[in-house]
Tab-separated table of C-alpha atoms in Angstrom:
chain	number	residue	atom	x	y	z
A	13	MET	CA	4.637	13.841	-16.497
A	14	THR	CA	7.326	13.904	-13.843
A	15	THR	CA	6.829	16.297	-10.964
A	16	SER	CA	8.499	16.835	-7.635
A	17	ILE	CA	7.019	15.547	-4.391
A	18	THR	CA	7.294	17.472	-1.134
A	19	ARG	CA	9.789	15.909	1.223
A	20	ARG	CA	9.103	15.619	4.905
A	21	THR	CA	11.530	15.914	7.762
A	22	ALA	CA	12.214	13.078	10.157
A	23	ALA	CA	10.064	14.779	12.745
A	24	ALA	CA	7.112	14.655	10.393
A	25	ALA	CA	7.845	11.133	9.213
A	26	LEU	CA	8.014	9.746	12.732
A	27	GLY	CA	5.016	10.002	15.005
A	28	LEU	CA	3.179	8.257	17.785
A	29	THR	CA	-0.198	9.112	16.291
A	30	ALA	CA	-1.097	7.119	13.194
A	31	ALA	CA	-1.467	9.172	10.032
A	32	LEU	CA	-4.728	7.341	9.552
A	33	VAL	CA	-6.881	7.008	12.670
A	34	LEU	CA	-9.705	4.519	12.270
A	35	ALA	CA	-12.438	3.853	14.789
A	36	ALA	CA	-14.836	1.047	13.950
A	37	CYS	CA	-18.497	0.949	14.847
A	38	GLY	CA	-20.249	-2.364	14.549
A	39	ASN	CA	-19.214	-5.737	13.212
A	40	PRO	CA	-17.566	-5.741	9.756
A	41	SER	CA	-19.443	-8.927	8.873
A	42	ASP	CA	-22.831	-7.534	9.947
A	43	GLY	CA	-24.832	-6.530	6.892
A	44	GLY	CA	-21.788	-6.230	4.659
A	45	THR	CA	-20.682	-2.852	5.990
A	46	THR	CA	-18.513	-1.392	8.695
A	47	GLU	CA	-18.121	2.188	9.809
A	48	VAL	CA	-14.787	3.901	10.304
A	49	ALA	CA	-13.711	7.377	11.275
A	50	ALA	CA	-10.861	8.994	9.383
A	51	ALA	CA	-8.355	11.348	11.009
A	52	SER	CA	-10.568	14.283	10.010
A	53	GLY	CA	-13.228	12.962	12.357
A	54	ASP	CA	-15.691	12.206	9.560
A	55	LYS	CA	-17.373	8.812	9.746
A	56	VAL	CA	-17.203	6.635	6.660
A	57	LYS	CA	-19.343	3.564	6.119
A	58	ILE	CA	-17.311	0.999	4.199
A	59	ASN	CA	-19.127	-1.365	1.884
A	60	LEU	CA	-17.770	-4.899	2.299
A	61	SER	CA	-20.236	-6.560	-0.075
A	62	PRO	CA	-19.441	-7.696	-3.646
A	63	ASP	CA	-21.803	-4.993	-4.964
A	64	GLN	CA	-19.318	-2.156	-4.800
A	65	ASN	CA	-20.849	0.628	-6.911
A	66	ARG	CA	-17.327	1.841	-7.602
A	67	VAL	CA	-16.541	5.442	-8.470
A	68	THR	CA	-16.250	5.755	-12.252
A	69	THR	CA	-15.057	8.322	-14.778
A	70	GLY	CA	-14.991	8.734	-18.552
A	71	LYS	CA	-12.412	7.807	-21.167
A	72	VAL	CA	-9.956	10.516	-22.215
A	73	ASP	CA	-9.004	9.858	-25.823
A	74	SER	CA	-5.783	11.894	-25.739
A	75	ILE	CA	-4.472	9.874	-22.787
A	76	ALA	CA	-5.773	6.529	-24.058
A	77	ALA	CA	-3.908	7.079	-27.335
A	78	ARG	CA	-0.610	7.044	-25.416
A	79	VAL	CA	-1.111	3.457	-24.201
A	80	PRO	CA	1.160	0.949	-25.985
A	81	GLU	CA	-0.532	-0.411	-29.107
A	82	GLU	CA	-0.467	-4.036	-27.958
A	83	ILE	CA	-2.527	-3.183	-24.884
A	84	ARG	CA	-4.918	-0.928	-26.815
A	85	LYS	CA	-5.609	-3.697	-29.346
A	86	ARG	CA	-6.177	-6.235	-26.572
A	87	GLY	CA	-8.677	-3.906	-24.904
A	88	THR	CA	-7.958	-5.017	-21.355
A	89	LEU	CA	-5.658	-3.711	-18.645
A	90	GLU	CA	-4.086	-6.698	-16.929
A	91	ILE	CA	-3.808	-5.580	-13.313
A	92	VAL	CA	-1.998	-7.606	-10.676
A	93	ASP	CA	-2.349	-7.355	-6.917
A	94	SER	CA	-1.610	-9.407	-3.851
A	95	SER	CA	-3.892	-12.263	-2.861
A	96	GLY	CA	-3.231	-11.560	0.809
A	97	SER	CA	-6.141	-9.993	2.697
A	98	ALA	CA	-5.132	-6.451	3.627
A	99	ALA	CA	-8.169	-4.264	4.321
A	100	PRO	CA	-8.730	-1.502	3.364
A	101	LEU	CA	-6.064	-1.792	0.635
A	102	THR	CA	-6.930	-5.042	-1.152
A	103	PHE	CA	-9.116	-7.776	0.306
A	104	PHE	CA	-12.077	-9.997	-0.456
A	105	ALA	CA	-15.699	-8.951	-0.110
A	106	THR	CA	-18.213	-10.872	1.981
A	107	ASP	CA	-18.587	-13.399	-0.851
A	108	ASN	CA	-14.908	-14.330	-0.360
A	109	LYS	CA	-14.157	-13.972	-4.072
A	110	THR	CA	-14.731	-10.367	-5.175
A	111	VAL	CA	-11.588	-8.264	-4.827
A	112	ILE	CA	-12.314	-4.898	-3.198
A	113	GLY	CA	-10.397	-2.053	-1.560
A	114	VAL	CA	-8.763	1.240	-2.397
A	115	GLU	CA	-6.146	-0.383	-4.666
A	116	PRO	CA	-8.584	-2.043	-7.105
A	117	ASP	CA	-10.796	1.067	-6.992
A	118	ILE	CA	-7.934	3.279	-8.189
A	119	ALA	CA	-6.950	0.683	-10.790
A	120	TYR	CA	-10.517	0.625	-12.141
A	121	LEU	CA	-10.572	4.426	-12.276
A	122	VAL	CA	-7.345	4.501	-14.305
A	123	ALA	CA	-8.691	1.838	-16.661
A	124	ASP	CA	-11.756	4.037	-17.234
A	125	VAL	CA	-9.573	6.941	-18.373
A	126	LEU	CA	-7.571	4.651	-20.653
A	127	GLY	CA	-10.725	3.141	-22.171
A	128	LEU	CA	-9.674	-0.371	-21.150
A	129	GLU	CA	-11.526	-3.199	-19.435
A	130	PRO	CA	-9.836	-3.810	-16.053
A	131	HIS	CA	-8.905	-7.418	-15.311
A	132	ILE	CA	-7.732	-8.081	-11.754
A	133	ASN	CA	-5.252	-10.928	-11.201
A	134	THR	CA	-4.600	-11.871	-7.568
A	135	VAL	CA	-1.306	-13.627	-6.848
A	136	SER	CA	1.193	-14.000	-4.024
A	137	TRP	CA	3.381	-10.952	-3.344
A	138	GLU	CA	6.517	-12.323	-5.001
A	139	ASN	CA	4.564	-13.395	-8.090
A	140	ILE	CA	3.463	-9.813	-8.689
A	141	PHE	CA	7.009	-9.025	-9.763
A	142	VAL	CA	7.540	-12.337	-11.561
A	143	GLY	CA	4.437	-11.590	-13.623
A	144	LEU	CA	5.525	-8.018	-14.371
A	145	ASP	CA	8.975	-9.246	-15.390
A	146	SER	CA	7.496	-11.693	-17.899
A	147	ALA	CA	4.924	-9.142	-19.167
A	148	LYS	CA	2.130	-11.457	-18.052
A	149	TYR	CA	0.614	-8.443	-16.307
A	150	ASP	CA	0.640	-4.814	-17.406
A	151	VAL	CA	0.628	-3.042	-14.067
A	152	GLY	CA	0.720	-3.718	-10.357
A	153	PHE	CA	-1.679	-1.893	-8.038
A	154	SER	CA	-0.788	-3.498	-4.726
A	155	ASN	CA	0.530	-0.943	-2.235
A	156	ILE	CA	3.937	-1.099	-3.951
A	157	THR	CA	6.432	1.426	-2.608
A	158	VAL	CA	8.823	3.319	-4.860
A	159	THR	CA	12.379	2.290	-3.956
A	160	GLU	CA	15.671	3.058	-5.650
A	161	GLU	CA	16.391	-0.646	-5.951
A	162	ARG	CA	13.060	-1.384	-7.623
A	163	LYS	CA	13.536	1.509	-10.034
A	164	GLU	CA	16.340	-0.489	-11.670
A	165	LYS	CA	13.725	-2.956	-12.994
A	166	TYR	CA	10.403	-1.115	-12.882
A	167	ASP	CA	8.770	2.199	-13.720
A	168	PHE	CA	6.401	3.904	-11.314
A	169	ALA	CA	3.442	6.288	-11.449
A	170	THR	CA	2.637	7.423	-7.916
A	171	TYR	CA	-0.860	7.697	-6.469
A	172	ARG	CA	-0.769	7.555	-2.661
A	173	GLU	CA	1.476	8.296	0.301
A	174	ASP	CA	3.200	5.325	1.918
A	175	ASN	CA	3.091	5.272	5.703
A	176	LEU	CA	4.020	2.282	7.835
A	177	GLY	CA	2.557	1.344	11.200
A	178	PHE	CA	3.903	-0.571	14.193
A	179	GLU	CA	1.043	-2.631	15.623
A	180	ALA	CA	1.137	-4.007	19.163
A	181	LYS	CA	-1.224	-5.826	21.476
A	182	LYS	CA	-3.611	-3.328	23.024
A	183	GLY	CA	-2.304	-1.978	26.308
A	184	SER	CA	1.294	-2.982	25.585
A	185	GLY	CA	2.612	0.408	26.656
A	186	LEU	CA	5.034	0.416	23.732
A	187	LYS	CA	5.827	3.613	21.824
A	188	ILE	CA	7.958	3.338	18.684
A	189	GLY	CA	9.737	6.459	17.509
A	190	GLY	CA	13.048	5.162	16.211
A	191	PRO	CA	15.496	2.230	15.989
A	192	GLU	CA	16.310	2.271	19.698
A	193	ASP	CA	12.674	1.502	20.533
A	194	VAL	CA	12.780	-1.875	18.746
A	195	ALA	CA	16.231	-2.937	20.010
A	196	GLY	CA	15.890	-6.437	21.412
A	197	ARG	CA	12.213	-6.576	20.443
A	198	THR	CA	10.632	-9.393	18.448
A	199	VAL	CA	9.021	-7.863	15.383
A	200	ALA	CA	7.108	-9.584	12.573
A	201	VAL	CA	7.291	-8.286	9.014
A	202	SER	CA	6.464	-9.587	5.545
A	203	SER	CA	9.376	-10.801	3.435
A	204	GLY	CA	10.402	-8.822	0.354
A	205	THR	CA	8.706	-5.592	1.445
A	206	ASN	CA	10.127	-2.161	2.089
A	207	GLN	CA	8.989	-2.647	5.706
A	208	GLU	CA	11.436	-5.526	5.953
A	209	LYS	CA	14.212	-3.417	4.411
A	210	LEU	CA	13.651	-0.617	6.910
A	211	LEU	CA	13.523	-3.024	9.855
A	212	VAL	CA	16.754	-4.743	8.800
A	213	GLU	CA	18.443	-1.338	8.538
A	214	TRP	CA	17.190	-0.368	11.992
A	215	SER	CA	18.544	-3.625	13.417
A	216	LYS	CA	21.971	-2.955	11.876
A	217	GLU	CA	21.884	0.578	13.265
A	218	ASN	CA	21.137	-0.779	16.731
A	219	VAL	CA	24.048	-3.208	16.595
A	220	LYS	CA	26.374	-0.449	15.410
A	221	ALA	CA	25.283	1.678	18.374
A	222	GLY	CA	25.913	-1.135	20.831
A	223	ARG	CA	22.234	-2.006	21.274
A	224	LYS	CA	20.567	-5.380	20.771
A	225	PRO	CA	19.475	-6.300	17.235
A	226	VAL	CA	15.837	-6.721	16.267
A	227	ASP	CA	14.567	-10.295	16.409
A	228	ILE	CA	12.787	-10.367	13.035
A	229	LYS	CA	10.075	-12.979	12.487
A	230	TYR	CA	8.227	-14.043	9.350
A	231	TYR	CA	4.806	-15.693	9.148
A	232	GLN	CA	2.932	-17.251	6.251
A	233	ASN	CA	-0.200	-15.121	6.644
A	234	ASP	CA	-1.777	-12.341	8.672
A	235	SER	CA	-3.809	-14.689	10.873
A	236	ASP	CA	-0.613	-16.405	12.059
A	237	THR	CA	0.990	-13.022	12.683
A	238	TYR	CA	-1.900	-11.727	14.761
A	239	LEU	CA	-2.121	-14.995	16.716
A	240	ALA	CA	1.568	-14.584	17.576
A	241	LEU	CA	0.946	-10.975	18.593
A	242	GLN	CA	-1.951	-11.887	20.887
A	243	SER	CA	-0.064	-14.788	22.465
A	244	GLY	CA	2.997	-12.656	23.185
A	245	ARG	CA	5.355	-14.556	20.881
A	246	ILE	CA	6.074	-11.274	19.108
A	247	ASP	CA	6.054	-7.713	20.449
A	248	LEU	CA	5.188	-5.877	17.239
A	249	TYR	CA	4.069	-6.213	13.662
A	250	LEU	CA	5.343	-3.726	11.087
A	251	GLY	CA	3.107	-3.302	8.054
A	252	PRO	CA	1.247	-0.703	5.984
A	253	ASN	CA	-0.305	1.844	8.332
A	254	PRO	CA	-3.777	1.726	6.717
A	255	THR	CA	-3.927	-2.033	7.282
A	256	ALA	CA	-2.640	-1.781	10.851
A	257	ALA	CA	-5.087	0.990	11.713
A	258	TYR	CA	-8.025	-0.828	10.114
A	259	HIS	CA	-7.216	-4.068	11.924
A	260	ALA	CA	-6.800	-2.309	15.257
A	261	ALA	CA	-10.104	-0.504	14.817
A	262	THR	CA	-12.178	-3.464	13.692
A	263	THR	CA	-10.865	-5.972	16.256
A	264	GLY	CA	-10.195	-3.787	19.279
A	265	LYS	CA	-7.359	-6.125	20.240
A	266	THR	CA	-4.373	-4.189	18.919
A	267	GLU	CA	-3.192	-0.591	18.561
A	268	VAL	CA	-0.831	1.391	16.355
A	269	VAL	CA	2.062	2.487	18.572
A	270	GLY	CA	4.194	4.314	16.015
A	271	THR	CA	4.309	5.333	12.358
A	272	TYR	CA	7.108	5.862	9.878
A	273	SER	CA	7.441	6.988	6.274
A	274	GLY	CA	7.887	4.111	3.864
A	275	ALA	CA	10.909	5.858	2.319
A	276	GLY	CA	12.858	6.528	5.488
A	277	ALA	CA	13.325	9.463	7.841
A	278	THR	CA	13.934	12.245	5.311
A	279	LEU	CA	11.638	11.333	2.413
A	280	GLN	CA	7.898	10.774	2.231
A	281	GLY	CA	7.273	7.273	0.924
A	282	LEU	CA	5.034	6.889	-2.110
A	283	ILE	CA	2.844	4.068	-3.407
A	284	ALA	CA	2.785	3.663	-7.168
A	285	ALA	CA	1.356	1.823	-10.127
A	286	THR	CA	4.228	-0.436	-11.135
A	287	THR	CA	5.175	-1.545	-14.649
A	288	LYS	CA	8.041	-3.373	-16.288
A	289	LYS	CA	10.797	-0.889	-17.048
A	290	ASP	CA	10.511	0.836	-20.417
A	291	SER	CA	7.142	-0.786	-21.152
A	292	GLY	CA	5.817	2.602	-22.240
A	293	LEU	CA	2.908	2.457	-19.824
A	294	ALA	CA	4.122	4.566	-16.875
A	295	GLU	CA	3.590	7.942	-18.580
A	296	PRO	CA	-0.041	7.321	-19.638
A	297	LEU	CA	-0.742	5.834	-16.195
A	298	ALA	CA	0.544	9.023	-14.568
A	299	ALA	CA	-1.496	11.121	-16.989
A	300	ALA	CA	-4.609	9.120	-16.143
A	301	LEU	CA	-3.938	9.468	-12.430
A	302	ASN	CA	-3.424	13.215	-12.767
A	303	HIS	CA	-6.707	13.439	-14.661
A	304	VAL	CA	-8.681	11.689	-11.895
A	305	ILE	CA	-6.890	13.776	-9.256
A	306	GLU	CA	-7.992	16.899	-11.108
A	307	ASN	CA	-11.588	15.828	-11.744
A	308	GLY	CA	-12.184	14.798	-8.124
A	309	THR	CA	-12.935	11.099	-8.614
A	310	TYR	CA	-9.605	10.132	-7.014
A	311	ALA	CA	-10.586	12.018	-3.848
A	312	LYS	CA	-13.934	10.205	-3.794
A	313	VAL	CA	-12.185	6.829	-3.931
A	314	LEU	CA	-9.876	7.662	-1.033
A	315	GLN	CA	-12.748	9.085	0.976
A	316	ARG	CA	-14.886	5.945	0.589
A	317	TRP	CA	-12.099	3.901	2.201
A	318	GLY	CA	-11.227	6.441	4.921
A	319	LEU	CA	-7.817	7.164	3.362
A	320	SER	CA	-8.105	10.839	2.414
A	321	ASP	CA	-5.037	11.632	4.535
A	322	GLU	CA	-2.848	9.633	2.137
A	323	ALA	CA	-3.779	11.625	-0.968
A	324	VAL	CA	-1.131	13.061	-3.279
A	325	THR	CA	-1.636	16.258	-5.256
A	326	THR	CA	-0.019	14.905	-8.402
A	327	SER	CA	1.193	11.645	-9.895
A	328	ALA	CA	4.931	11.517	-10.561
A	329	VAL	CA	6.879	9.133	-12.759
A	330	ASN	CA	9.875	7.534	-11.028
A	331	PRO	CA	10.361	10.066	-8.193
A	332	PRO	CA	13.047	9.562	-5.509
A	333	GLY	CA	12.255	6.435	-3.501
A	334	LEU	CA	13.441	4.514	-0.483
A	335	PRO	CA	17.264	4.724	-0.639
A	336	LYS	CA	19.262	1.525	-0.935
A	337	THR	CA	20.911	2.170	2.419
A	338	ASN	CA	18.214	4.281	4.180
A	339	LYS	CA	20.839	6.886	5.093
């Protein structure tokens, strides 16, 4: 079902305190666990091993019956996510092959409700959309933001807030609250993301106001990006706030120096399960998500990854997303 999502003002969307505050205790590779503290102050021990003991729930026949017949007959839900390591969203366990994180956990929970066997396919970011376009995959669970441009080709069922984080070398003294704060700065961002779209818009806004543009850099992987950050070749990295906060907490070498809504200054960004447009799957996905929100298993999944602050109260189909011009 389609429901409205509360909009936030620019003052709420912008902030110098990360929406998710993580503080790590111990080495993430020590014993297959690491401990983080969410913004609530509660400590959460994250399991990094391949033995996940995921939160589960039961099948709901009335919702499962709404899944397109081809998928029901196949019996599997072909899920696609990014192969890039982005803890705590999607990353590999200590065996370097088991996909774990909040994204696959939510995907598994939805598959439970639909009575389908979840099958995770990990591909490069751009191939997520290529695979959805060709119907190779049924649904993307990969921190995909709802945008007005994407809505022309895809349908969405929302399940988490989208907040972005500016990450800097620890002790940089930088504070990012708006476009003027990145004028003339060298900022890394991943290509084809809504982070890139927002950064490009900010750069144009700076030029229009007579300020220096943003020097935008692209790297092949996160390790190259963080090496550039530590060496001073870039000033900032703009990415998903949960990833930035987790990295800052577990390494102690960086810090989140500003946050921003993934949908711009006047609209709270939303992450959504993503399907090919008119595939018939978005509505049952939203129904399944609303079921797990209501029965409490959704909250348990977010809590186990320290992401309770990004919870939504309902799943919406194709709500307003990042505008094409960010105005």
